[in-house]
Structure formats: C-alpha cells, structure tokens
XYZ file of C-alpha atoms in Angstrom:
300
model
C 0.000 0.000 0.000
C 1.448 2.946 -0.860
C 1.403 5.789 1.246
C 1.864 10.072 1.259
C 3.299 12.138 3.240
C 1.411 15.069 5.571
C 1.674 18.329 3.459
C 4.558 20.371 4.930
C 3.381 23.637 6.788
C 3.224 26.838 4.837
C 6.030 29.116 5.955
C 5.355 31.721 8.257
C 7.104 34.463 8.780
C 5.520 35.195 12.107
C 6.642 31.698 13.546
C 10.100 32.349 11.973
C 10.452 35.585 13.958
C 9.189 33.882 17.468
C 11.905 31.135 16.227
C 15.044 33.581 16.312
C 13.855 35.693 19.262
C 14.039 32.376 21.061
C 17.266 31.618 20.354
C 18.914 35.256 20.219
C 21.496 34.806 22.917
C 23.707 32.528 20.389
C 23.351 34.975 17.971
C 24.288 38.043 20.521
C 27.390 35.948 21.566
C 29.696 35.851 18.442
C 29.987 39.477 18.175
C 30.362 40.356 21.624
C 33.273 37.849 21.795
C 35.244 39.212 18.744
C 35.291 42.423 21.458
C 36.403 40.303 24.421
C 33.178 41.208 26.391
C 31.483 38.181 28.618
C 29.140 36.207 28.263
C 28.312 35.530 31.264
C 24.748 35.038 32.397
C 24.532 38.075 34.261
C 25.097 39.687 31.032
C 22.012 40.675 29.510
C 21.013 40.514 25.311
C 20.473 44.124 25.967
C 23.475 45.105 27.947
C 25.720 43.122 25.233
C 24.364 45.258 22.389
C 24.587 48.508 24.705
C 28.314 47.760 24.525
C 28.819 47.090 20.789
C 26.500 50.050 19.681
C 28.467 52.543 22.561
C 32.698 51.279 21.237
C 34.928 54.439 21.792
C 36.839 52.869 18.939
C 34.495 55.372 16.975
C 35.365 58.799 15.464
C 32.670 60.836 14.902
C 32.854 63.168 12.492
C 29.970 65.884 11.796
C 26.811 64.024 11.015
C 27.993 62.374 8.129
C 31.251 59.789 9.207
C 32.220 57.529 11.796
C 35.202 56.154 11.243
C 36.021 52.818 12.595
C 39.594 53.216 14.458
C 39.870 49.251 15.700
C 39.714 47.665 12.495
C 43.131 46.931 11.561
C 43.511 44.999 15.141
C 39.589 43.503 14.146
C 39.848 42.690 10.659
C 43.606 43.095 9.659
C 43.295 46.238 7.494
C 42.752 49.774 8.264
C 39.802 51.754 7.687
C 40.418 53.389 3.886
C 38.605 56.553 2.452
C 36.164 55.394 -0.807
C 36.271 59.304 -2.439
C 34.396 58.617 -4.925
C 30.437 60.068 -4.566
C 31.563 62.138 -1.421
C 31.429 65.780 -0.932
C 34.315 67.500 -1.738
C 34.386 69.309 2.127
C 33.030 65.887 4.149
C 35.613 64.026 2.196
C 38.377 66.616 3.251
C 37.260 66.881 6.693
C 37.612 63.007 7.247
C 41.106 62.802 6.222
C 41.825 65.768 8.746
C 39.988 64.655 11.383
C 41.740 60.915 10.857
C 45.217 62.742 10.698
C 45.081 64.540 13.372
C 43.866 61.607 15.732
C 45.949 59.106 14.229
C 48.798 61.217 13.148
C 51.882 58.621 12.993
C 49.763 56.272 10.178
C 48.992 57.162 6.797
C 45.447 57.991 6.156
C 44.865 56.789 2.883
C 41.540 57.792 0.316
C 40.746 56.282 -3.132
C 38.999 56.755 -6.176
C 39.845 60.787 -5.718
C 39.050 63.200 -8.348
C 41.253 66.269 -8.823
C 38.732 68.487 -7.650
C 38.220 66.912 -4.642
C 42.188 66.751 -4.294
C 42.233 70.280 -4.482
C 39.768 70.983 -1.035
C 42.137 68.344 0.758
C 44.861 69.828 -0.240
C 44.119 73.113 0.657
C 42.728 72.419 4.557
C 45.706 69.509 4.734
C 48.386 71.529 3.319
C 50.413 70.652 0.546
C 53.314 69.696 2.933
C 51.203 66.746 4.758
C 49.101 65.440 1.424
C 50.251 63.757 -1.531
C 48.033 62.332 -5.042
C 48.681 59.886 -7.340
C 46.748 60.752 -10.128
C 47.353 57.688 -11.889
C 45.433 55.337 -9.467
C 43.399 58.501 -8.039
C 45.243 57.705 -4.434
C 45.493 60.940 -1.700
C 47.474 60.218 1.509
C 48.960 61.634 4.151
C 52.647 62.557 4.584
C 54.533 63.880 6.808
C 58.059 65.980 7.014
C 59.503 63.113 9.305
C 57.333 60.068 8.227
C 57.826 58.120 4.484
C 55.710 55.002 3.837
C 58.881 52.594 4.673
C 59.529 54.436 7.878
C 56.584 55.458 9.178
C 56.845 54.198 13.111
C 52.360 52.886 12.662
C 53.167 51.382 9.627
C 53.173 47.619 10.046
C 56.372 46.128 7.876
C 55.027 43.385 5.992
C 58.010 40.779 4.554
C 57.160 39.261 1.198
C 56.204 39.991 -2.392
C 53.573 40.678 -4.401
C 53.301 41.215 -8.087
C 51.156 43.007 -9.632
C 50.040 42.331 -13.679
C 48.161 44.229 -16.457
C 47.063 43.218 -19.606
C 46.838 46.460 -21.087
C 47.912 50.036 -20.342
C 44.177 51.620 -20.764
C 44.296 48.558 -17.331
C 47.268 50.428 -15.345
C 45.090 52.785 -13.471
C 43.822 49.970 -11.424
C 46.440 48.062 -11.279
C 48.158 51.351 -9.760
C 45.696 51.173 -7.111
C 46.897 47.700 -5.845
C 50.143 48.465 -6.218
C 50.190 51.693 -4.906
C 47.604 50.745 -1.753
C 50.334 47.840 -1.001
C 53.532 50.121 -0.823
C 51.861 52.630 0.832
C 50.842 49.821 3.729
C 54.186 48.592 4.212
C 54.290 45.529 1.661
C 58.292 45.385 1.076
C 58.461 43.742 -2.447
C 55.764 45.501 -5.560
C 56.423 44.558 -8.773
C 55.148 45.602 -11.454
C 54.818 44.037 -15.068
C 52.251 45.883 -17.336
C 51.201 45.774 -20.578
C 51.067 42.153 -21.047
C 48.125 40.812 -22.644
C 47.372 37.708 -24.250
C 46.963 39.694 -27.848
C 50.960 39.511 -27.404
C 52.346 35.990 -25.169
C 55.472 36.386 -25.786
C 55.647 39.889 -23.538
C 54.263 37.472 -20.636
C 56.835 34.788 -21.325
C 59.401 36.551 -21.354
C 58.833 38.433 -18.354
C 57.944 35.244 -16.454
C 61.170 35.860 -14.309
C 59.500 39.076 -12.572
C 56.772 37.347 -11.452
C 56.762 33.818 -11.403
C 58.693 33.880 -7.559
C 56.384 36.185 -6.152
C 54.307 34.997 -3.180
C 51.308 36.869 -4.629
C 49.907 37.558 -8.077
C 47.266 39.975 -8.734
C 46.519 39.959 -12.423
C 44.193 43.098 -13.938
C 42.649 42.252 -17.373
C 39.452 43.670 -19.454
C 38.197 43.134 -22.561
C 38.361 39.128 -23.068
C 39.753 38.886 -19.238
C 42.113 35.749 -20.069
C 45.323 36.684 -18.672
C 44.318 35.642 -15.157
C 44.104 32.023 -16.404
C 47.386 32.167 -18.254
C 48.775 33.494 -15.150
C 47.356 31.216 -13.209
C 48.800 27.868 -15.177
C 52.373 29.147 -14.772
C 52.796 30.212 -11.016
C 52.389 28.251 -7.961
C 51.231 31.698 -5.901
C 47.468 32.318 -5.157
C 46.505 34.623 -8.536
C 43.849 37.562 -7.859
C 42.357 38.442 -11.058
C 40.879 41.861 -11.177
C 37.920 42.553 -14.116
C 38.197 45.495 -15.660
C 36.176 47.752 -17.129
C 38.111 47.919 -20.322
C 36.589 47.305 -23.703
C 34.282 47.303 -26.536
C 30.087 47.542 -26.498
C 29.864 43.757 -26.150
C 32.628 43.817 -23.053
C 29.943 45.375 -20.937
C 31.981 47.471 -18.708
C 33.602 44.665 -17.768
C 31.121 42.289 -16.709
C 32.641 39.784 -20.285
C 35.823 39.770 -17.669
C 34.669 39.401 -14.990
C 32.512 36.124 -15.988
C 35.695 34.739 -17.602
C 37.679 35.008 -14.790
C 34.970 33.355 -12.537
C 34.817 30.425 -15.136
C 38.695 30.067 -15.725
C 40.081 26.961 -15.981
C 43.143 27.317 -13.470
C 42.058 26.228 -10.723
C 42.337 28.703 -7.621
C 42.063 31.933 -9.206
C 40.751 34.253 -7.426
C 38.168 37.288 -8.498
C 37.468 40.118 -6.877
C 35.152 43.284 -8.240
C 35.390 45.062 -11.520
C 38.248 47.532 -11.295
C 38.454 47.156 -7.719
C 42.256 46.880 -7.432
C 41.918 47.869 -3.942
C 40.157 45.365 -2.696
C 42.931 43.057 -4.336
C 45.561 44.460 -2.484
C 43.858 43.927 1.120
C 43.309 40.365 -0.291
C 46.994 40.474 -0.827
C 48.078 42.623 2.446
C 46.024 39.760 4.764
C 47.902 36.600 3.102
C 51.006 37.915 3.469
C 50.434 39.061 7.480
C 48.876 36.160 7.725
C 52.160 34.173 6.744
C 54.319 36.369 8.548
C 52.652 36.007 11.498
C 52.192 32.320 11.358
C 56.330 32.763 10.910
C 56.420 34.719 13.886
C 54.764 32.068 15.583
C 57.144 28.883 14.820
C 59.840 30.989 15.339
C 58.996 31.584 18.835
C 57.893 27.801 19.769
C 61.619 26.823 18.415
C-alpha cells in the first residue's frame, strides 16, 4: 500500500520571527566575543548590544562619518577613504579629522578626483598630502614620516606582483600596487602591458613574477590573462575585471565572468576595477604568513 506524506506547513514568517527571538542569545554571543566582552549570564542581550553600539573605537565626524579606528587589530586592514560620490568638504574633513587623531599612520583615500584633491589639499596643506593621479590615491605625509619608515606602519616581509594586460588597465592596477607600498608591503612589482593579444611579452617576463608569493593579475576586454597566469605560477593569482573594452565587453562584466569560469584552478576574483580590494586580499595573506612565521619561530 502505498502511502503520502502530511503536506509540509506553509512558511510563516511570524513563527520564523518567534523562532530567532528564542534563540537570540547565540546569535548576541559571536559578536560580543570578537570584542572580548562576557558572556556571562549576568550579562544581559540588551546590555551586550549597549556595549557594541556605545565602542569608543568610533570617530565621529559631523553628522555624516564615523570612522572605525579598531579595524586593523579587528579585521587586519585599516579603515580606507572610498572618495568617490563624497562631498568635496566631508571628504576633506575626514582625512583631517583621521590625521590629526591618528597622526603617525597614513590615512589613505581612493577613487579621488582632482577636484576633490584640491579641497584636501588646501585644509591639509600641501606639505602633509600627496596624489597619485594615476590610481586617483590621496594620503597623508609627513616631514619626518615616508611610507617605509613610518613608526604605525606595520612592515610586511614578502612579495607581491602586480600584472596588467593592457595600459588603458594600469590605473587599477596602480591602485593595488600603490595601496600595497603605501601599507608597508616590502616587495611591488610591477609588469604591465602584457596581454594575451601579445604571449610572448608574458613569457618573457615570467622571471619578474613567477617567484612572487602573490599575483594579482588586472585584465578587461576578453579577461584571459588571469588564467594564463594562473597555469604558470604556484602563488594564489587575484584576477581583477576590468572595465576595459568594446560595447559587447559590458563594462567589464565579459571579464569578470571569464575570470569566474577560468580553468586554473584557484584563481581568485574580486570586483570590476576594484584593485583595492585586491591588495587587502593580498596585504592579509602575506600578514597572515608572517605572522604564522612569527609564531614557529617563537615555539623553536
């Protein structure tokens, strides 16, 4: 005899909601571990969240930023300026207020347009500011601080190299490279303008890059020099979609959904022309590796 199965229950989103409340100390607890507070029973839900929402690790600026100070001890990586859709005075008023309470790191803003360079510049000073107008970069300086010295600058031991297909694909490949000096990354080096239209410019600068701990390879129109890259190096390859191209490269998006479907395995993507967020990718797995260094080091 053959028999069915009760119906399931419709869904409810009411029950759901009862469901989650019930169970919202577990989902209190992660977060107010990752900032060493208890969680002790006499520890309420409420008291828990009063403490995450009330961190002095907060500057406030104006009504319009609040800049989150821990996050290099939190997440690995500084807090970093996006320019780009900002006021030019808010925009200028962040990297002051950031210099002046963190005033032995470099306070670093991308995506910058030379208009809003110019308000920076002129409540900053010349003296303390500097732009890279290739990659769009503005960052602090100062008369006795440099990038390599700077005494808040974490040294970070390793290499990275950073590759473009093209040179309408430098300015983001500037922005990694730039972003990674500029956080203390000791080796950047840089091997542009070849593309896949040419192999031989790849092969026979296979030397520059092929030792590196990290590749990060930028690449529009077809986007197939990640996968290249990535068959000839044993070193985790970021591939960076760019937004380079004809009609049919759609701003990128052909790259992007050939570098998600290469054929080397391990390849990693990140955003279209987001070459910053392929340096912090780069920045944590070299701490990472130092660190773990540190570690065995000590236990020996």
């Amino acid at each position: 005899m053959i028999s069915f199965r009760s119906k399931p229950k419709s869904f409810s989103l009411h029950s759901f909601i009862l469901r989650i409340g019930k169970y919202s100390h577990r989902f209190i607890f992660f977060p107010t571990r990752l900032l060493s507070f208890q969680s002790d029973d006499d520890v309420s839900n409420f008291e828990a969240a009063s403490k995450l929402g009330s961190s002095t690790d907060v500057l406030l600026i104006g009504n319009y930023a609040k800049i989150d100070l821990s996050r290099k001890s939190r997440a690995g990586f500084p807090e970093v300026i996006f320019g780009s859709g900002k006021d030019a005075n808010h925009l200028a008023n962040i990297m002051h207020s950031m210099q002046k309470r963190m005033e032995n790191n470099t306070i670093i803003a991308t995506r910058v347009s030379a208009e809003q360079y110019s308000v920076i510049e002129a409540l900053l000073g010349s003296h303390a500011v500097q732009y890279r107008s290739e990659c769009r970069i503005a960052h602090t300086v100062s008369v006795s601080q440099t990038p390599s010295n700077n005494s808040q600058t974490e040294s970070i031991s390793g290499s990275v190299a950073v590759l473009c297909a093209g040179t309408s694909d430098v300015a983001v490949a500037e922005e990694a490279a730039v972003l990674l000096e500029l956080s203390g990354v000791s080796q950047v080096t840089r091997v542009y303008d070849v593309g896949v239209a040419g192999i031989h410019r790849l092969l026979s600068n296979l030397d520059k890059f092929n030792r590196a701990d990290v590749v990060i390879v930028c690449a529009g129109m077809d986007g197939a020099l990640p996968s290249v890259v990535g068959g000839l190096v044993q070193a985790p390859v970021i591939a960076v979609p760019t937004s380079v191209g004809y009609g049919a490269s759609f701003q990128g998006v052909s790259a992007l959904l050939t570098m998600l479907n290469s054929c080397a395995p391990g390849v990693t993507v990140v955003n279209i022309d987001n070459g910053f967020g392929a340096a912090v990718s780069a920045y944590k797995m070299l701490r990472l590796k130092q660190q773990n260094k540190n570690i065995n080091n000590d236990k020996k």
